[in-house]
Short mmCIF file of C-alpha atoms in Angstrom, two decimals:
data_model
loop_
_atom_site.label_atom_id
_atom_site.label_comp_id
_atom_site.label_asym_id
_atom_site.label_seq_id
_atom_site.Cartn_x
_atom_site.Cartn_y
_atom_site.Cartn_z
CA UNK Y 25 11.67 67.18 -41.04
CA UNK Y 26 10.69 67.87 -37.41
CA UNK Y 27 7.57 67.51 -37.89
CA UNK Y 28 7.99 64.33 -40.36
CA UNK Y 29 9.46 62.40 -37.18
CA UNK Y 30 7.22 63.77 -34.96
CA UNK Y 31 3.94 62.24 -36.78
CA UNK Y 32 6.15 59.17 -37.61
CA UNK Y 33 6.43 58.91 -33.36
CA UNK Y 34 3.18 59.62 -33.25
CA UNK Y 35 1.60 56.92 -35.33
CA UNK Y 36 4.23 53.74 -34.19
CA UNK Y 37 2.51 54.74 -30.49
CA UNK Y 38 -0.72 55.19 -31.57
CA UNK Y 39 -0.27 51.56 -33.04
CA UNK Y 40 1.67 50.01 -30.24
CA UNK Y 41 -0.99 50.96 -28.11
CA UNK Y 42 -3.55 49.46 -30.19
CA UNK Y 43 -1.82 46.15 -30.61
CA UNK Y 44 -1.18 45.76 -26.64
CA UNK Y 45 -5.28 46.65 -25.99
CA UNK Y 46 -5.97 43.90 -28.92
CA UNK Y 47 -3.94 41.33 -26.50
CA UNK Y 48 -5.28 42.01 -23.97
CA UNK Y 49 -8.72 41.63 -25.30
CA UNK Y 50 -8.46 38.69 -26.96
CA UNK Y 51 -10.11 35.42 -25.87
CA UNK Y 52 -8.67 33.86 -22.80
CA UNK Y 53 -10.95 31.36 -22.06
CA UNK Y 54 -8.30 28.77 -23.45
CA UNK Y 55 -5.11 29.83 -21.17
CA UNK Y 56 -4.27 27.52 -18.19
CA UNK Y 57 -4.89 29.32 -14.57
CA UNK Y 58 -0.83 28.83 -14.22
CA UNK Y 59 -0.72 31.59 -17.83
CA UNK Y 60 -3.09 33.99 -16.35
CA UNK Y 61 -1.23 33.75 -13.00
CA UNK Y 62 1.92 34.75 -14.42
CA UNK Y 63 1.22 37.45 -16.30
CA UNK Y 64 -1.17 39.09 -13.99
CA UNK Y 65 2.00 38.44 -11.73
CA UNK Y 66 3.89 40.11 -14.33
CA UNK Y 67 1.85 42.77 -15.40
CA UNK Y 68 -0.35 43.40 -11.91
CA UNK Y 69 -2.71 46.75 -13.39
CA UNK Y 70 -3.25 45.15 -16.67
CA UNK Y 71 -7.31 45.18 -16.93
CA UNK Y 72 -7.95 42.01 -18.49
CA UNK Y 73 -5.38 40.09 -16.34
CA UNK Y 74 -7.35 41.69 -13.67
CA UNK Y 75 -11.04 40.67 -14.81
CA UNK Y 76 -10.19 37.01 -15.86
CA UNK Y 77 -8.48 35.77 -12.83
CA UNK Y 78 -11.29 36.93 -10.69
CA UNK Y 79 -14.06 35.34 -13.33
CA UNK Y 80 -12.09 32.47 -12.51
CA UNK Y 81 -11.82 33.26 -8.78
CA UNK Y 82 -7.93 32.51 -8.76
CA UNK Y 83 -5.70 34.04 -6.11
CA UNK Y 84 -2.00 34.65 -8.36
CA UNK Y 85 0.19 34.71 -5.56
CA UNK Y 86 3.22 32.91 -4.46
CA UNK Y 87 1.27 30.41 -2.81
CA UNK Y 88 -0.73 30.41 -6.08
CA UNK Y 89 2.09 29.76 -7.79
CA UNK Y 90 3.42 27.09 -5.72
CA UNK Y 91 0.13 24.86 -5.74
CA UNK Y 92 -0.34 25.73 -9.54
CA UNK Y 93 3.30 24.72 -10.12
CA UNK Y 94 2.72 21.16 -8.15
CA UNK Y 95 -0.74 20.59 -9.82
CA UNK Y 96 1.15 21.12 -13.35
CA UNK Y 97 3.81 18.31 -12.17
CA UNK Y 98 1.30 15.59 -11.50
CA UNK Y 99 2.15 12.50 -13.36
CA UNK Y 100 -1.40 9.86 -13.66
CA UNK Y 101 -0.99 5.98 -15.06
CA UNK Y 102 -4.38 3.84 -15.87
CA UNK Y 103 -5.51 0.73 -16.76
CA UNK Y 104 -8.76 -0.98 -17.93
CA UNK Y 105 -6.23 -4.42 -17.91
CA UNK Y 106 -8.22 -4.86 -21.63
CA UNK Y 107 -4.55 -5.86 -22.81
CA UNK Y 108 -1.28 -6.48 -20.13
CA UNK Y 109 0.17 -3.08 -18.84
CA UNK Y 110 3.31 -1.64 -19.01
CA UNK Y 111 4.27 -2.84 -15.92
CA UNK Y 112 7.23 -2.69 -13.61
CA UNK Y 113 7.33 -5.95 -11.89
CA UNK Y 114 9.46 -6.60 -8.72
CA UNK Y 115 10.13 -10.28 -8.38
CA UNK Y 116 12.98 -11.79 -9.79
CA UNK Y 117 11.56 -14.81 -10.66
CA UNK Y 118 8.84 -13.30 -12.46
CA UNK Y 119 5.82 -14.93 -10.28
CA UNK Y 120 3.57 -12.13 -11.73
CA UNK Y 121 3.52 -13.01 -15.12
CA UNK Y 122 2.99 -16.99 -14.57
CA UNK Y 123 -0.04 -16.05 -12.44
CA UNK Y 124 -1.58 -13.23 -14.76
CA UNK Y 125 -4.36 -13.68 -17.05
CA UNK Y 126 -6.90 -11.28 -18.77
CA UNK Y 127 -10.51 -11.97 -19.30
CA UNK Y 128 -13.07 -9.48 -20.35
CA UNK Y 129 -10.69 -6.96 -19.70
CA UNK Y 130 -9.89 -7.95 -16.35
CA UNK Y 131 -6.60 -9.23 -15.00
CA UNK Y 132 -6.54 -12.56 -13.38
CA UNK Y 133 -4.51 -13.28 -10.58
CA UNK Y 134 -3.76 -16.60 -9.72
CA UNK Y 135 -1.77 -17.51 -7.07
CA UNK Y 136 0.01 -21.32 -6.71
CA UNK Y 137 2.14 -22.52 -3.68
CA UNK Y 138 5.47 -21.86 -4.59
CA UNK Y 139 5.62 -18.64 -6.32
CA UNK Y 140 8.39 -17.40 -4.27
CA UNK Y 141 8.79 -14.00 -6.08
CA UNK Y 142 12.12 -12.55 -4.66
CA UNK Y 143 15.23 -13.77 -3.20
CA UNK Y 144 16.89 -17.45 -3.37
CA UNK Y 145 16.75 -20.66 -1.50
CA UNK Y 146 19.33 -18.93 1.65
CA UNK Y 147 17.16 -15.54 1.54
CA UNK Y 148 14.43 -13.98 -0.08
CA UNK Y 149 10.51 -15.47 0.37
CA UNK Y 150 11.25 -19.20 0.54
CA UNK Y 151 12.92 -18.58 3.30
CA UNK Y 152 10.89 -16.55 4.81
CA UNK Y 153 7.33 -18.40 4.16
CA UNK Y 154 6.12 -15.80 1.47
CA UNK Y 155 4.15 -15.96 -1.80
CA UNK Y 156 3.72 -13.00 -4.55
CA UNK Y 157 2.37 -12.06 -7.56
CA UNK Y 158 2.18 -8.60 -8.01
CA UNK Y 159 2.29 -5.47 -10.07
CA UNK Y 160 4.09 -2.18 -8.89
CA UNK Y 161 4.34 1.47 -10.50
CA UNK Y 162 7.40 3.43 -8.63
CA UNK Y 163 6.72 6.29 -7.09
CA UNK Y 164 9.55 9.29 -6.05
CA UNK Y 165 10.29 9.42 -2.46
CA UNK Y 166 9.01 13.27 -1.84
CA UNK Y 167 5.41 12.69 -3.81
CA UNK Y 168 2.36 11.62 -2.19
CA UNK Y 169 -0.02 9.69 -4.20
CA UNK Y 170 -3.74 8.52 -4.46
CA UNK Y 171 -4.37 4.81 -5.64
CA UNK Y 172 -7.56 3.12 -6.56
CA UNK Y 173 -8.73 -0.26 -7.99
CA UNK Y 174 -11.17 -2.65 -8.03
CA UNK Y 175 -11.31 -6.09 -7.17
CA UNK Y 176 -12.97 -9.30 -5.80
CA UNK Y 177 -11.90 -12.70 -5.08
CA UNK Y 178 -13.26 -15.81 -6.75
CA UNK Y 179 -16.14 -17.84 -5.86
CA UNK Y 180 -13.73 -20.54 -3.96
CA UNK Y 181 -11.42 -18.04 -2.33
CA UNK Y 182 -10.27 -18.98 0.82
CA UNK Y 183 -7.44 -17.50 3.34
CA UNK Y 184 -6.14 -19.30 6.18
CA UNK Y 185 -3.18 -16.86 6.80
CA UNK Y 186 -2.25 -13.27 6.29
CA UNK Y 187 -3.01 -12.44 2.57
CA UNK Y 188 -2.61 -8.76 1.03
CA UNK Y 189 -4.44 -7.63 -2.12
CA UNK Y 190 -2.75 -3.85 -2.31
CA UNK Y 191 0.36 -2.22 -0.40
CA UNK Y 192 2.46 0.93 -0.49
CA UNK Y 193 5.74 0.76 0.90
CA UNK Y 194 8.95 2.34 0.73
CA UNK Y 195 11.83 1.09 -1.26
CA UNK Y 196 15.46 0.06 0.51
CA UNK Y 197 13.48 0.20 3.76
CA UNK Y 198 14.00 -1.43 6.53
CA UNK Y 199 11.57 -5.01 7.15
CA UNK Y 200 8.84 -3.35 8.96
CA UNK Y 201 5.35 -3.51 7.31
CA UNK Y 202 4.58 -1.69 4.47
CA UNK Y 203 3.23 2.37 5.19
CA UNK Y 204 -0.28 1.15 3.78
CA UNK Y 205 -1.98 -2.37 3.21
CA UNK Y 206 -5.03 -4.00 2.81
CA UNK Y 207 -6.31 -7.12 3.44
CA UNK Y 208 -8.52 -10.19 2.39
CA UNK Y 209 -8.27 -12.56 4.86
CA UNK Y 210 -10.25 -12.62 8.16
CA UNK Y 211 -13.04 -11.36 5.55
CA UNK Y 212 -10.76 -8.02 5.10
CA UNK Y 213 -9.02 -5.06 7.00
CA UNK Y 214 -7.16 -2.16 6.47
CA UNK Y 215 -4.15 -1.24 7.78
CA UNK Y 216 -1.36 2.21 8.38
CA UNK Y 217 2.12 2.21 10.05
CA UNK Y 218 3.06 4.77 12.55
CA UNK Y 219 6.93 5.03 12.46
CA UNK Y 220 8.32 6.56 15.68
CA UNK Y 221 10.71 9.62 16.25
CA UNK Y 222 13.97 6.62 16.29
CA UNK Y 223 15.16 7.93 13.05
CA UNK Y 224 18.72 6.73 13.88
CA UNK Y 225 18.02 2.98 15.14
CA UNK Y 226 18.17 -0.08 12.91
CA UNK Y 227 15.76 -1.47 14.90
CA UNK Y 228 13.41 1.13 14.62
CA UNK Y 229 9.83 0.78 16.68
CA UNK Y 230 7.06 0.85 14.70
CA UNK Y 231 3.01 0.31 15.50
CA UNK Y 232 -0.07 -0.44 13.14
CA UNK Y 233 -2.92 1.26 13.41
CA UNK Y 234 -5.06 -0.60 11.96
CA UNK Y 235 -9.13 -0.44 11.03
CA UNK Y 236 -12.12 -3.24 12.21
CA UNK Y 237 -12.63 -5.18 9.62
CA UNK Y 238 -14.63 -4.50 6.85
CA UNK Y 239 -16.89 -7.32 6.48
CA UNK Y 240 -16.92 -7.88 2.60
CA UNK Y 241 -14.04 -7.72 1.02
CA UNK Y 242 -14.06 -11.76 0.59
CA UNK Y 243 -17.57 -11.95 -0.40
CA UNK Y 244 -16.57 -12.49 -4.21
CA UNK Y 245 -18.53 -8.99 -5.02
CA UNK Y 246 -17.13 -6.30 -6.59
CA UNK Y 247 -15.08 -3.42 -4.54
CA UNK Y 248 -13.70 -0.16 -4.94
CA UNK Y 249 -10.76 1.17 -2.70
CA UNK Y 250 -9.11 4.75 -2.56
CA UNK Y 251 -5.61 4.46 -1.12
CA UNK Y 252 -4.15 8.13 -0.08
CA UNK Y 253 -0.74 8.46 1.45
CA UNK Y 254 2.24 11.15 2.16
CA UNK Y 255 5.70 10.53 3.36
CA UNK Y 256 6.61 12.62 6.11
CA UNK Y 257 8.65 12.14 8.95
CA UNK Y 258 5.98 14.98 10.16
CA UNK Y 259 3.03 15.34 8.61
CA UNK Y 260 2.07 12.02 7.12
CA UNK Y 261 -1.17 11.06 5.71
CA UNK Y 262 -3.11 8.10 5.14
CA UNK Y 263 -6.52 7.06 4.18
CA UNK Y 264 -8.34 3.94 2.64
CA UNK Y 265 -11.79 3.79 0.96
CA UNK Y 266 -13.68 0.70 0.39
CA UNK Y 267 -16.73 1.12 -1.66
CA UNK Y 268 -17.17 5.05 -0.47
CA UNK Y 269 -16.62 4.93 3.13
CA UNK Y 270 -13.65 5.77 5.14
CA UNK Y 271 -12.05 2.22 7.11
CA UNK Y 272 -9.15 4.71 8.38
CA UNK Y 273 -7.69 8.00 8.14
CA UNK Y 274 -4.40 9.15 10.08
CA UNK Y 275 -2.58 12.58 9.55
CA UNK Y 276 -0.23 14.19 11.57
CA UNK Y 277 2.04 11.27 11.97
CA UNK Y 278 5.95 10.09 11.16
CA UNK Y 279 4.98 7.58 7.75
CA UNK Y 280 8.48 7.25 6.92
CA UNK Y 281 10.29 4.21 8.31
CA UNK Y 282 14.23 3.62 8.39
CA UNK Y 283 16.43 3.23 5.41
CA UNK Y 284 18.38 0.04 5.02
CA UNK Y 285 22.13 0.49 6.40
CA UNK Y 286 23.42 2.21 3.27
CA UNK Y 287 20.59 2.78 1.26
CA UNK Y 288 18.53 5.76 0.97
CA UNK Y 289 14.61 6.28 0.46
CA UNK Y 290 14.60 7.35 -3.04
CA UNK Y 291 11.35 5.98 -4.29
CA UNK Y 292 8.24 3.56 -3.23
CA UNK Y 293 5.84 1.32 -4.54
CA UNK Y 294 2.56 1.23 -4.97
CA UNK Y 295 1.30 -2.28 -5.72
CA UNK Y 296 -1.33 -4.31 -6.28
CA UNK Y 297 -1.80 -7.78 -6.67
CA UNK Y 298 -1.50 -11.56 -3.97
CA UNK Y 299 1.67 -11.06 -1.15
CA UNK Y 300 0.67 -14.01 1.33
CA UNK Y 301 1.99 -15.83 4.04
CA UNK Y 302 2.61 -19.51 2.80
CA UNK Y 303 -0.68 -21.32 2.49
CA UNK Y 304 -1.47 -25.28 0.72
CA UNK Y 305 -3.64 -23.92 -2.22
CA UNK Y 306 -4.20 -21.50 -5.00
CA UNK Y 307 -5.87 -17.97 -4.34
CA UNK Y 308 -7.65 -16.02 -7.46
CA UNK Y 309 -8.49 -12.07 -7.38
CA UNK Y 310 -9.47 -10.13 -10.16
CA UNK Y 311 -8.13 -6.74 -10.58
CA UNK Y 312 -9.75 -3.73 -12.95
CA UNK Y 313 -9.48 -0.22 -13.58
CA UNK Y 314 -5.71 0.50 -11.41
CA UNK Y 315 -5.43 4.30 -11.33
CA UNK Y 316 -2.34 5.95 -9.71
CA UNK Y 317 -2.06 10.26 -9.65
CA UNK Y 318 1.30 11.55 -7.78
CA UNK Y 319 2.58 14.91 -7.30
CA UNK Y 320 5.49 16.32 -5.40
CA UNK Y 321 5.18 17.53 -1.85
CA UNK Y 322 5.83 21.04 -1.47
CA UNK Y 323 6.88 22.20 2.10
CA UNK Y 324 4.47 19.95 3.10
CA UNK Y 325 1.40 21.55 1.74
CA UNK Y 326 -1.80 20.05 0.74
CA UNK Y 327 -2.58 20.86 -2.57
CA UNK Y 328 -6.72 21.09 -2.97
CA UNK Y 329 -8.20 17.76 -4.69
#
């Protein structure tokens, strides 16, 4: 009977070790680096663990786990604009969706004087000499995000006043400018805020640093731009592309302006679309393939394109 248990013993190891070399020789080539991070993590002298995560030339530890954990939480929204979006809008009188149009799979913006797009006759942009049609995604307050689009003006575009084609700025923020902008008037610029150390003052000082302009961007071509920003009261970052080439790129900065008394910064937007300064006739811009990726900051680390 002795015996009878020992060979009994004998054979359930024999097979248990069989069954664990099986797993770990079995085809891994479909596991996400994040899987093969955490059980290498788990099981550190396992062989195969071992050999795949250097094929793959992955480093599995904490930091590892931290970047792989904020790659894995990236959320991405597109559009070709061949039908309307999903949009969030932010206008209460719903400006966007009088001046929106889609031709050939391309959204048509078309701007009229009078599309005040938020507030009322006491407050709001009639008051304060603005016009708007645009379209927003919201983004949390602790993620940084990369935008891009493309867009030209019509053939008869004109701008006699301050005109913005694409902003990100902070919700239940004080009025300062928004963190990023670009422009198409003046033939086009580019533009990030630098919010100083006054964390605690309504009246917070604030400075633009803004690029020469780009001479193009109301030619009626065509244009690509890359917007990439971070909120941080420390280590903020923000570039713009146009067609390939850097107009401006700050790091290292506060990008983070002041709350509005009794509010708190618990998202932004990242819009596209007409914000202008009051002007006597109609603007047109055509918008195409919008493309926003955000992920969470973690202890302010970059996390590798």
């Amino acid at each position: 009977m002795v015996k009878l248990n020992f060979y009994i013993s004998l054979v359930c190891l024999l097979t248990a070790s069989i069954m664990a070399t099986h797993a770990l020789s079995q085809d891994m080539s479909g596991w996400s680096d994040k899987t093969v991070c955490r059980l290498l993590l788990s099981k550190p002298d396992a062989p195969a663990y071992i050999e795949e995560s250097t094929t793959r030339g992955l480093k599995c530890d904490d930091d590892q786990e931290k970047v792989t954990k904020q790659a894995s939480s990236r959320t991405k929204f597109y559009t070709s604009f061949d039908k309307a979006p999903d949009y969030f809008v932010p206008h209460r009188n719903n400006t966007t969706s009088k001046a929106a149009s889609f031709e050939d799979g391309v959204l048509k913006l078309t701007i009229v004087p009078g599309m005040y797009g938020a507030g009322g006759k006491k407050h709001g942009d009639k008051a304060g000499g603005k016009e708007r049609a645009e379209l927003a995604r919201k983004i949390p307050f602790s993620h940084k995000v990369k935008m891009s689009f493309r867009f030209r003006v019509a053939d008869d575009f004109q701008a006699t006043a301050r005109t913005l084609i694409a902003q990100i700025k902070l919700d239940h923020s004080s009025p300062l400018s928004p963190s990023v902008s670009v422009y198409a008037d003046r033939r086009g610029s580019v533009k990030c805020m630098d919010y100083t150390k006054y964390s605690y003052s309504e009246k917070r000082p604030s400075k633009s640093i803004k690029s020469g302009f780009y001479p193009y961007l109301s030619d009626g071509d065509w244009h690509e731009v890359v917007i990439r920003f971070t909120p941080s009261h420390t280590n903020g970052y923000c570039s713009v592309d146009v067609d390939g080439v850097n107009q401006i790129e700050v790091e290292g900065y506060d990008s983070i302006p002041t709350p509005t008394p009794g509010k708190s910064l618990d998202m932004y937007l990242a819009r596209i679309g007409i914000y202008r300064d009051a002007q006597p006739f109609p603007q047109t811009v055509y918008f195409d393939d919008w493309n926003i990726e955000t992920f969470p900051v973690i202890e302010e680390k970059e996390i590798p394109n």
